[in-house]
């Protein structure tokens, strides 16, 4: 006969033995648990365990993607484009809508590419690709961007169309797009990555459109870029060292 108290912890039943076993069974230590992977019990006769909070991969991917891209976009050439368009056309609503649609389209393609690469490549190779990519992104972030304004004075496709086309094309191969590819390869939730990177782009560019170059000049660009580089470096190191999981 076994006496004990079952406790649900991390979705698995565990029994904390409080008594002994009969019929010749081996001795049992008070407070011992049936599950060798259980958390250590508090006290010699503890009768419960505390479950760890469940990990939410959707929210993790959303928040990480939003934070990284919002910071990486500051001082990026696409943000400089947003400043130029805002100063030239002085119509914030169509500019903001153009940036939103262009970002959604561009990052959906980038995210799909990242998910495809993740499914195609084995986990070991994927870890090295992601780790080195994040470290390369850290170095790239420290290089300041420049944007040459070559837009015509009168937009051929209207303010919205001009913003959409220009922003989509300029985002191709940009570090925020490459970051989206890497994040989509790391996390299994493509929708949360695209939503997060798009939200990050909007958080960085909407104030630039509304407040203009005055607000942009007050931002400590070197500090912001240093923070972004540090985040990418930490991500790369954790992936290479095998901390966490791809997904």
Coordinates of N, CA and C in Angstrom, one line a residue, residues 20-232:
X20 N 5.1 4.6 4.2 CA 5.9 3.5 3.7 C 5.1 2.6 2.8
X21 N 5.8 1.7 2.1 CA 5.2 0.7 1.3 C 5.3 -0.6 2.0
X22 N 4.3 -1.5 1.9 CA 4.3 -2.8 2.5 C 4.7 -3.8 1.5
X23 N 4.5 -5.1 2.0 CA 4.8 -6.3 1.2 C 6.2 -6.3 0.7
X24 N 7.2 -6.0 1.5 CA 8.6 -6.1 1.2 C 9.2 -5.1 0.3
X25 N 8.5 -4.0 0.0 CA 9.0 -2.9 -0.8 C 10.2 -2.2 -0.2
X26 N 11.0 -1.6 -0.9 CA 12.1 -0.9 -0.4 C 11.7 0.3 0.4
X27 N 12.6 0.8 1.2 CA 12.2 1.9 2.1 C 12.0 3.2 1.2
X28 N 11.2 4.1 1.8 CA 10.9 5.3 1.1 C 11.2 6.5 1.9
X29 N 11.8 7.5 1.4 CA 12.2 8.7 2.1 C 11.0 9.6 2.2
X30 N 10.6 10.2 3.3 CA 9.5 11.1 3.4 C 9.7 12.3 2.5
X31 N 8.7 12.6 1.8 CA 8.7 13.8 0.9 C 9.3 13.4 -0.5
X32 N 9.6 12.2 -0.7 CA 10.1 11.8 -2.0 C 9.0 11.8 -3.0
X33 N 9.4 12.2 -4.3 CA 8.4 12.2 -5.3 C 8.6 11.1 -6.3
X34 N 7.5 10.6 -6.9 CA 7.5 9.6 -7.9 C 8.2 10.0 -9.2
X35 N 8.2 11.3 -9.5 CA 8.7 11.8 -10.7 C 10.1 12.4 -10.5
X36 N 11.1 11.8 -11.1 CA 12.5 12.2 -10.8 C 12.7 13.6 -11.4
X37 N 11.9 14.1 -12.3 CA 12.1 15.4 -12.9 C 11.4 16.5 -12.2
X38 N 10.7 16.2 -11.1 CA 9.9 17.2 -10.3 C 10.9 18.2 -9.7
X39 N 10.3 19.3 -9.4 CA 11.0 20.4 -8.6 C 11.3 19.9 -7.2
X40 N 12.4 20.3 -6.6 CA 12.7 19.9 -5.2 C 11.5 20.3 -4.3
X41 N 11.2 19.5 -3.3 CA 10.1 19.8 -2.4 C 10.7 20.7 -1.3
X42 N 9.8 21.5 -0.8 CA 10.2 22.5 0.3 C 9.8 21.8 1.6
X43 N 10.9 21.5 2.4 CA 10.6 20.9 3.7 C 10.5 19.4 3.6
X44 N 10.7 18.7 4.7 CA 10.8 17.2 4.6 C 9.4 16.5 4.3
X45 N 8.3 17.2 4.6 CA 7.0 16.6 4.4 C 6.1 17.5 3.6
X46 N 6.7 18.2 2.6 CA 5.9 19.1 1.8 C 4.8 18.3 1.0
X47 N 3.6 18.8 0.8 CA 2.5 18.1 0.2 C 2.1 18.7 -1.1
X48 N 2.8 19.5 -1.6 CA 2.4 20.1 -2.9 C 3.6 20.6 -3.7
X49 N 3.4 20.8 -5.0 CA 4.4 21.4 -5.8 C 3.8 22.6 -6.5
X50 N 4.6 23.5 -6.9 CA 4.1 24.8 -7.6 C 4.5 24.6 -9.1
X51 N 3.4 24.7 -9.9 CA 3.7 24.6 -11.4 C 4.3 25.8 -11.9
X52 N 5.2 25.6 -12.9 CA 5.8 26.8 -13.5 C 4.8 27.4 -14.5
X53 N 4.9 28.7 -14.7 CA 3.9 29.3 -15.7 C 4.1 28.8 -17.1
X54 N 3.0 28.5 -17.7 CA 3.1 27.9 -19.1 C 3.7 28.9 -20.0
X55 N 4.6 28.5 -20.9 CA 5.2 29.4 -21.9 C 4.2 29.6 -23.0
X56 N 4.1 30.9 -23.4 CA 3.2 31.3 -24.5 C 4.1 31.7 -25.7
X57 N 4.3 30.7 -26.6 CA 5.2 31.0 -27.8 C 4.7 32.1 -28.7
X58 N 3.3 32.3 -28.8 CA 2.8 33.4 -29.6 C 3.2 34.7 -29.0
X59 N 2.9 34.9 -27.7 CA 3.3 36.2 -27.1 C 4.8 36.5 -27.1
X60 N 5.5 35.4 -26.9 CA 7.0 35.6 -26.9 C 7.5 36.1 -28.2
X61 N 7.0 35.4 -29.3 CA 7.4 35.8 -30.6 C 6.9 37.2 -31.0
X62 N 5.7 37.5 -30.6 CA 5.2 38.8 -30.8 C 6.0 39.9 -30.2
X63 N 6.2 39.8 -28.9 CA 6.9 40.8 -28.1 C 8.4 41.0 -28.5
X64 N 9.1 39.8 -28.7 CA 10.5 39.9 -29.2 C 10.6 40.6 -30.5
X65 N 9.7 40.2 -31.5 CA 9.7 40.7 -32.8 C 9.4 42.2 -32.8
X66 N 8.4 42.6 -32.0 CA 8.1 44.0 -31.9 C 9.2 44.9 -31.4
X67 N 9.8 44.4 -30.3 CA 10.9 45.2 -29.6 C 12.1 45.3 -30.5
X68 N 12.5 44.2 -31.1 CA 13.8 44.2 -31.9 C 13.6 45.1 -33.1
X69 N 12.5 45.0 -33.9 CA 12.3 45.7 -35.1 C 12.1 47.2 -34.8
X70 N 11.3 47.5 -33.7 CA 11.1 48.9 -33.4 C 12.4 49.6 -33.1
X71 N 13.3 49.0 -32.4 CA 14.6 49.6 -32.1 C 15.5 49.7 -33.3
X72 N 15.5 48.6 -34.1 CA 16.3 48.5 -35.3 C 15.9 49.5 -36.3
X73 N 14.6 49.8 -36.4 CA 14.1 50.7 -37.4 C 14.5 52.2 -37.2
X74 N 14.9 52.5 -35.9 CA 15.2 53.9 -35.6 C 16.6 54.2 -36.3
X75 N 16.5 55.3 -37.1 CA 17.7 55.7 -37.9 C 17.9 54.8 -39.1
X76 N 17.1 53.9 -39.4 CA 17.2 53.0 -40.6 C 16.8 53.8 -41.8
X77 N 17.2 53.4 -43.0 CA 16.9 54.1 -44.2 C 15.5 54.2 -44.5
X78 N 14.7 53.2 -44.1 CA 13.2 53.3 -44.3 C 12.6 54.3 -43.4
X79 N 13.1 54.5 -42.2 CA 12.6 55.6 -41.4 C 13.0 57.0 -42.0
X80 N 14.2 57.0 -42.6 CA 14.6 58.3 -43.2 C 13.7 58.6 -44.4
X81 N 13.3 57.5 -45.1 CA 12.3 57.7 -46.2 C 11.0 58.2 -45.7
X82 N 10.6 57.7 -44.6 CA 9.3 58.2 -44.0 C 9.4 59.7 -43.6
X83 N 10.6 60.1 -43.1 CA 10.8 61.5 -42.8 C 10.7 62.4 -44.1
X84 N 11.4 61.9 -45.2 CA 11.4 62.6 -46.4 C 10.0 62.7 -47.0
X85 N 9.3 61.6 -47.0 CA 7.9 61.7 -47.6 C 7.0 62.6 -46.8
X86 N 7.1 62.6 -45.4 CA 6.3 63.4 -44.6 C 6.6 64.9 -44.8
X87 N 7.9 65.2 -45.0 CA 8.3 66.6 -45.3 C 7.9 67.1 -46.7
X88 N 7.9 66.1 -47.6 CA 7.6 66.5 -49.0 C 6.1 66.7 -49.2
X89 N 5.3 65.7 -48.8 CA 3.9 65.7 -49.1 C 3.0 66.2 -48.0
X90 N 3.4 66.2 -46.8 CA 2.6 66.7 -45.6 C 1.2 66.2 -45.6
X91 N 1.1 64.9 -45.9 CA -0.2 64.2 -45.8 C 0.1 62.9 -45.0
X92 N 0.0 62.9 -43.7 CA 0.4 61.8 -42.8 C -0.4 60.5 -43.0
X93 N -1.7 60.7 -43.2 CA -2.6 59.5 -43.2 C -2.3 58.6 -44.4
X94 N -2.2 59.1 -45.7 CA -1.9 58.1 -46.7 C -0.4 57.6 -46.6
X95 N 0.5 58.4 -46.1 CA 1.8 57.9 -45.9 C 1.9 56.8 -44.9
X96 N 1.2 56.9 -43.7 CA 1.1 55.9 -42.7 C 0.5 54.6 -43.3
X97 N -0.6 54.8 -44.0 CA -1.3 53.6 -44.6 C -0.4 52.9 -45.6
X98 N 0.3 53.7 -46.4 CA 1.3 53.1 -47.4 C 2.4 52.3 -46.7
X99 N 2.9 52.8 -45.6 CA 3.9 52.1 -44.8 C 3.4 50.8 -44.2
X100 N 2.1 50.9 -43.7 CA 1.5 49.7 -43.1 C 1.3 48.6 -44.2
X101 N 0.8 48.9 -45.3 CA 0.5 47.9 -46.4 C 1.8 47.4 -46.9
X102 N 2.8 48.2 -47.1 CA 4.1 47.8 -47.7 C 4.8 46.9 -46.7
X103 N 4.7 47.2 -45.4 CA 5.4 46.4 -44.4 C 4.8 45.1 -44.2
X104 N 3.4 45.0 -44.2 CA 2.7 43.7 -44.1 C 3.1 42.8 -45.3
X105 N 3.1 43.4 -46.5 CA 3.4 42.6 -47.7 C 4.8 42.1 -47.7
X106 N 5.7 43.0 -47.4 CA 7.2 42.7 -47.4 C 7.5 41.7 -46.3
X107 N 7.0 41.9 -45.1 CA 7.4 41.0 -44.0 C 6.7 39.7 -44.0
X108 N 5.5 39.6 -44.7 CA 4.8 38.4 -44.9 C 5.7 37.5 -45.8
X109 N 6.2 38.1 -46.8 CA 7.1 37.3 -47.7 C 8.4 36.9 -47.0
X110 N 8.9 37.8 -46.2 CA 10.2 37.5 -45.5 C 9.9 36.4 -44.4
X111 N 8.8 36.5 -43.7 CA 8.4 35.5 -42.7 C 8.2 34.1 -43.4
X112 N 7.6 34.1 -44.5 CA 7.3 32.8 -45.2 C 8.7 32.2 -45.7
X113 N 9.6 33.1 -46.1 CA 10.9 32.6 -46.5 C 11.7 32.0 -45.3
X114 N 11.5 32.7 -44.1 CA 12.2 32.2 -42.9 C 11.6 30.8 -42.5
X115 N 10.3 30.7 -42.5 CA 9.6 29.5 -42.1 C 10.0 28.3 -43.1
X116 N 10.1 28.6 -44.4 CA 10.5 27.6 -45.4 C 11.9 27.1 -45.1
X117 N 12.8 28.1 -44.8 CA 14.2 27.7 -44.5 C 14.3 26.8 -43.3
X118 N 13.5 27.2 -42.3 CA 13.5 26.4 -41.0 C 13.0 25.0 -41.2
X119 N 12.0 24.8 -42.1 CA 11.5 23.5 -42.4 C 12.4 22.7 -43.3
X120 N 13.2 23.4 -44.1 CA 14.1 22.7 -45.0 C 15.4 22.3 -44.4
X121 N 15.9 23.0 -43.5 CA 17.2 22.8 -42.9 C 17.1 22.0 -41.6
X122 N 18.0 21.2 -41.3 CA 18.0 20.4 -40.0 C 18.3 21.3 -38.8
X123 N 17.9 20.9 -37.6 CA 18.0 21.7 -36.4 C 19.4 22.2 -36.1
X124 N 20.4 21.3 -36.3 CA 21.8 21.7 -36.0 C 22.3 22.8 -36.9
X125 N 22.1 22.6 -38.2 CA 22.4 23.6 -39.2 C 21.6 24.9 -39.0
X126 N 20.3 24.8 -38.6 CA 19.5 25.9 -38.4 C 20.0 26.8 -37.2
X127 N 20.5 26.1 -36.2 CA 21.0 26.8 -35.0 C 22.2 27.6 -35.4
X128 N 23.1 27.1 -36.2 CA 24.3 27.8 -36.6 C 23.9 29.0 -37.6
X129 N 23.0 28.7 -38.5 CA 22.5 29.8 -39.4 C 21.9 31.0 -38.6
X130 N 21.0 30.7 -37.7 CA 20.4 31.7 -36.9 C 21.4 32.4 -36.0
X131 N 22.2 31.7 -35.3 CA 23.1 32.3 -34.4 C 24.1 33.3 -35.1
X132 N 24.7 32.8 -36.2 CA 25.6 33.7 -37.0 C 24.8 34.9 -37.6
X133 N 23.6 34.6 -38.0 CA 22.8 35.7 -38.6 C 22.5 36.8 -37.6
X134 N 22.1 36.4 -36.4 CA 21.8 37.4 -35.4 C 23.1 38.2 -35.0
X135 N 24.3 37.5 -35.0 CA 25.5 38.2 -34.7 C 25.9 39.2 -35.8
X136 N 25.7 38.7 -37.1 CA 25.9 39.6 -38.2 C 25.0 40.8 -38.2
X137 N 23.7 40.6 -37.7 CA 22.8 41.7 -37.6 C 23.2 42.7 -36.5
X138 N 23.9 42.2 -35.5 CA 24.4 43.1 -34.4 C 25.4 44.0 -35.0
X139 N 26.3 43.5 -35.8 CA 27.4 44.3 -36.5 C 26.7 45.3 -37.5
X140 N 25.8 44.8 -38.3 CA 25.2 45.6 -39.3 C 24.4 46.8 -38.6
X141 N 23.8 46.6 -37.5 CA 23.0 47.6 -36.8 C 23.9 48.8 -36.4
X142 N 25.2 48.6 -36.2 CA 26.1 49.7 -35.8 C 26.5 50.5 -36.9
X143 N 26.2 50.1 -38.2 CA 26.6 50.9 -39.4 C 25.4 51.8 -39.7
X144 N 25.6 53.1 -39.7 CA 24.5 54.1 -39.9 C 24.0 54.0 -41.4
X145 N 22.7 54.2 -41.5 CA 22.1 54.2 -42.9 C 22.0 55.6 -43.4
X146 N 22.0 55.6 -44.8 CA 21.8 56.9 -45.5 C 20.7 56.7 -46.6
X147 N 19.9 57.7 -46.8 CA 18.9 57.6 -47.8 C 19.0 58.7 -48.8
X148 N 19.2 58.4 -50.1 CA 19.2 59.4 -51.1 C 17.8 59.6 -51.7
X149 N 17.3 60.9 -51.6 CA 16.0 61.2 -52.1 C 16.0 61.4 -53.6
X150 N 15.5 60.4 -54.3 CA 15.4 60.5 -55.8 C 14.0 60.5 -56.3
X151 N 13.1 60.8 -55.4 CA 11.6 60.8 -55.8 C 11.3 62.0 -56.6
X152 N 10.4 61.9 -57.5 CA 10.0 63.0 -58.3 C 9.1 63.9 -57.5
X153 N 9.0 65.2 -57.9 CA 8.3 66.2 -57.1 C 6.8 65.9 -57.1
X154 N 6.2 65.5 -58.2 CA 4.8 65.1 -58.3 C 4.7 63.6 -58.4
X155 N 4.1 63.0 -57.3 CA 4.0 61.6 -57.3 C 3.1 61.0 -58.4
X156 N 3.6 60.0 -59.2 CA 2.8 59.5 -60.3 C 1.6 58.6 -59.8
X157 N 1.8 57.9 -58.6 CA 0.8 57.0 -58.1 C 0.0 57.6 -56.9
X158 N 0.1 58.9 -56.7 CA -0.5 59.5 -55.5 C 0.4 59.2 -54.3
X159 N 0.1 59.9 -53.2 CA 0.9 59.8 -52.0 C 0.9 58.4 -51.4
X160 N -0.2 57.7 -51.4 CA -0.3 56.4 -50.8 C 0.5 55.4 -51.7
X161 N 0.2 55.5 -53.0 CA 0.9 54.5 -53.9 C 2.4 54.7 -54.0
X162 N 2.8 56.0 -53.9 CA 4.3 56.3 -53.9 C 4.9 55.8 -52.7
X163 N 4.3 56.0 -51.5 CA 4.8 55.5 -50.3 C 4.9 54.0 -50.3
X164 N 3.8 53.3 -50.7 CA 3.8 51.9 -50.7 C 4.9 51.3 -51.6
X165 N 5.0 51.8 -52.8 CA 6.1 51.2 -53.7 C 7.5 51.5 -53.2
X166 N 7.7 52.8 -52.8 CA 9.0 53.2 -52.3 C 9.4 52.4 -51.1
X167 N 8.5 52.3 -50.1 CA 8.8 51.6 -48.9 C 9.0 50.1 -49.1
X168 N 8.2 49.5 -49.9 CA 8.4 48.1 -50.2 C 9.7 47.8 -50.8
X169 N 10.1 48.6 -51.8 CA 11.3 48.3 -52.5 C 12.6 48.6 -51.6
X170 N 12.5 49.7 -50.8 CA 13.6 50.1 -50.0 C 13.8 49.1 -48.8
X171 N 12.7 48.4 -48.4 CA 12.8 47.4 -47.4 C 13.4 46.1 -47.8
X172 N 13.4 45.9 -49.1 CA 14.0 44.6 -49.7 C 15.5 44.6 -49.3
X173 N 15.9 43.5 -48.6 CA 17.3 43.4 -48.2 C 17.7 44.2 -47.0
X174 N 16.8 45.0 -46.4 CA 17.1 45.8 -45.3 C 17.2 45.0 -44.1
X175 N 17.9 45.5 -43.0 CA 18.2 44.7 -41.8 C 16.9 44.3 -41.1
X176 N 15.8 45.2 -41.2 CA 14.6 44.8 -40.5 C 13.9 43.6 -41.3
X177 N 14.1 43.6 -42.6 CA 13.5 42.4 -43.3 C 14.3 41.2 -43.1
X178 N 15.6 41.3 -43.0 CA 16.5 40.1 -42.7 C 16.2 39.6 -41.3
X179 N 16.0 40.6 -40.4 CA 15.6 40.2 -39.0 C 14.3 39.4 -39.0
X180 N 13.3 39.8 -39.8 CA 12.1 39.1 -39.9 C 12.3 37.7 -40.4
X181 N 13.1 37.5 -41.4 CA 13.5 36.1 -41.9 C 14.0 35.3 -40.7
X182 N 15.0 35.8 -40.0 CA 15.6 35.1 -38.9 C 14.6 34.8 -37.8
X183 N 13.8 35.8 -37.4 CA 12.8 35.5 -36.4 C 11.7 34.5 -36.8
X184 N 11.3 34.5 -38.0 CA 10.4 33.5 -38.5 C 11.0 32.1 -38.5
X185 N 12.3 32.1 -38.7 CA 12.9 30.8 -38.7 C 13.1 30.3 -37.3
X186 N 13.2 31.2 -36.3 CA 13.4 30.8 -34.9 C 12.1 30.4 -34.3
X187 N 11.0 31.2 -34.5 CA 9.7 30.9 -33.9 C 8.8 30.2 -34.9
X188 N 8.0 29.3 -34.4 CA 7.1 28.6 -35.2 C 5.8 29.3 -35.6
X189 N 5.5 30.4 -34.8 CA 4.3 31.2 -35.1 C 4.6 32.3 -36.1
X190 N 4.4 32.0 -37.4 CA 4.6 33.0 -38.4 C 3.8 34.2 -38.3
X191 N 2.5 34.0 -37.9 CA 1.6 35.2 -37.8 C 2.1 36.1 -36.7
X192 N 2.5 35.6 -35.6 CA 3.0 36.5 -34.5 C 4.2 37.2 -34.8
X193 N 5.1 36.6 -35.6 CA 6.4 37.3 -36.0 C 6.0 38.4 -37.0
X194 N 5.2 38.1 -38.0 CA 4.9 39.2 -38.9 C 4.1 40.3 -38.2
X195 N 3.2 40.0 -37.4 CA 2.4 41.0 -36.6 C 3.4 41.8 -35.8
X196 N 4.3 41.1 -35.1 CA 5.3 41.9 -34.2 C 6.2 42.8 -35.0
X197 N 6.8 42.3 -36.1 CA 7.7 43.1 -36.9 C 6.9 44.3 -37.5
X198 N 5.7 44.0 -38.0 CA 4.9 45.1 -38.6 C 4.6 46.2 -37.5
X199 N 4.2 45.7 -36.3 CA 3.9 46.6 -35.2 C 5.2 47.4 -34.8
X200 N 6.3 46.8 -34.8 CA 7.6 47.5 -34.5 C 7.9 48.5 -35.6
X201 N 7.7 48.2 -36.8 CA 7.9 49.2 -37.9 C 7.0 50.4 -37.7
X202 N 5.7 50.2 -37.4 CA 4.8 51.3 -37.2 C 5.1 52.1 -36.0
X203 N 5.5 51.5 -34.9 CA 5.9 52.2 -33.7 C 7.1 53.1 -33.9
X204 N 8.0 52.8 -34.9 CA 9.1 53.6 -35.2 C 8.8 54.7 -36.2
X205 N 7.9 54.3 -37.2 CA 7.7 55.2 -38.3 C 6.6 56.2 -38.1
X206 N 5.5 55.8 -37.4 CA 4.4 56.7 -37.3 C 4.8 58.0 -36.6
X207 N 5.5 57.9 -35.4 CA 6.0 59.2 -34.8 C 6.9 60.0 -35.8
X208 N 7.7 59.3 -36.6 CA 8.5 60.0 -37.6 C 7.7 60.8 -38.6
X209 N 6.6 60.2 -39.0 CA 5.7 60.9 -40.0 C 5.0 62.0 -39.3
X210 N 4.5 61.8 -38.1 CA 3.7 62.8 -37.4 C 4.5 64.0 -36.9
X211 N 5.7 63.7 -36.3 CA 6.5 64.7 -35.6 C 7.6 65.2 -36.4
X212 N 8.0 64.4 -37.5 CA 9.0 64.9 -38.4 C 10.4 64.8 -37.9
X213 N 11.3 65.5 -38.6 CA 12.7 65.4 -38.3 C 13.1 66.0 -37.0
X214 N 12.3 66.9 -36.4 CA 12.7 67.5 -35.1 C 12.8 66.4 -34.0
X215 N 11.8 65.5 -34.0 CA 11.8 64.4 -33.0 C 12.9 63.4 -33.3
X216 N 13.1 63.2 -34.6 CA 14.1 62.2 -34.9 C 15.5 62.6 -34.5
X217 N 15.8 63.9 -34.6 CA 17.1 64.4 -34.2 C 17.3 64.4 -32.7
X218 N 16.3 64.3 -31.9 CA 16.4 64.3 -30.4 C 16.7 62.9 -29.9
X219 N 16.5 61.9 -30.7 CA 16.8 60.5 -30.3 C 18.3 60.2 -30.2
X220 N 18.7 59.6 -29.2 CA 20.2 59.2 -29.1 C 20.4 58.0 -30.0
X221 N 20.7 58.2 -31.2 CA 20.9 57.2 -32.2 C 21.9 56.1 -31.8
X222 N 23.1 56.6 -31.4 CA 24.1 55.6 -31.0 C 23.7 54.7 -29.9
X223 N 23.0 55.3 -28.9 CA 22.6 54.5 -27.8 C 21.6 53.5 -28.2
X224 N 20.6 53.9 -29.0 CA 19.6 53.0 -29.5 C 20.2 51.9 -30.4
X225 N 21.1 52.2 -31.3 CA 21.7 51.2 -32.1 C 22.6 50.3 -31.3
X226 N 23.2 50.8 -30.2 CA 24.0 49.9 -29.3 C 23.1 48.9 -28.6
X227 N 21.9 49.4 -28.2 CA 21.0 48.5 -27.5 C 20.5 47.4 -28.5
X228 N 20.2 47.8 -29.7 CA 19.7 46.8 -30.7 C 20.8 45.8 -31.0
X229 N 22.1 46.3 -31.1 CA 23.2 45.4 -31.4 C 23.4 44.4 -30.3
X230 N 23.2 44.9 -29.1 CA 23.4 44.0 -27.9 C 22.3 42.9 -27.9
X231 N 21.1 43.3 -28.2 CA 20.0 42.3 -28.2 C 20.2 41.3 -29.3
X232 N 20.6 41.7 -30.5 CA 21.0 40.7 -31.5 C 22.1 39.8 -31.1

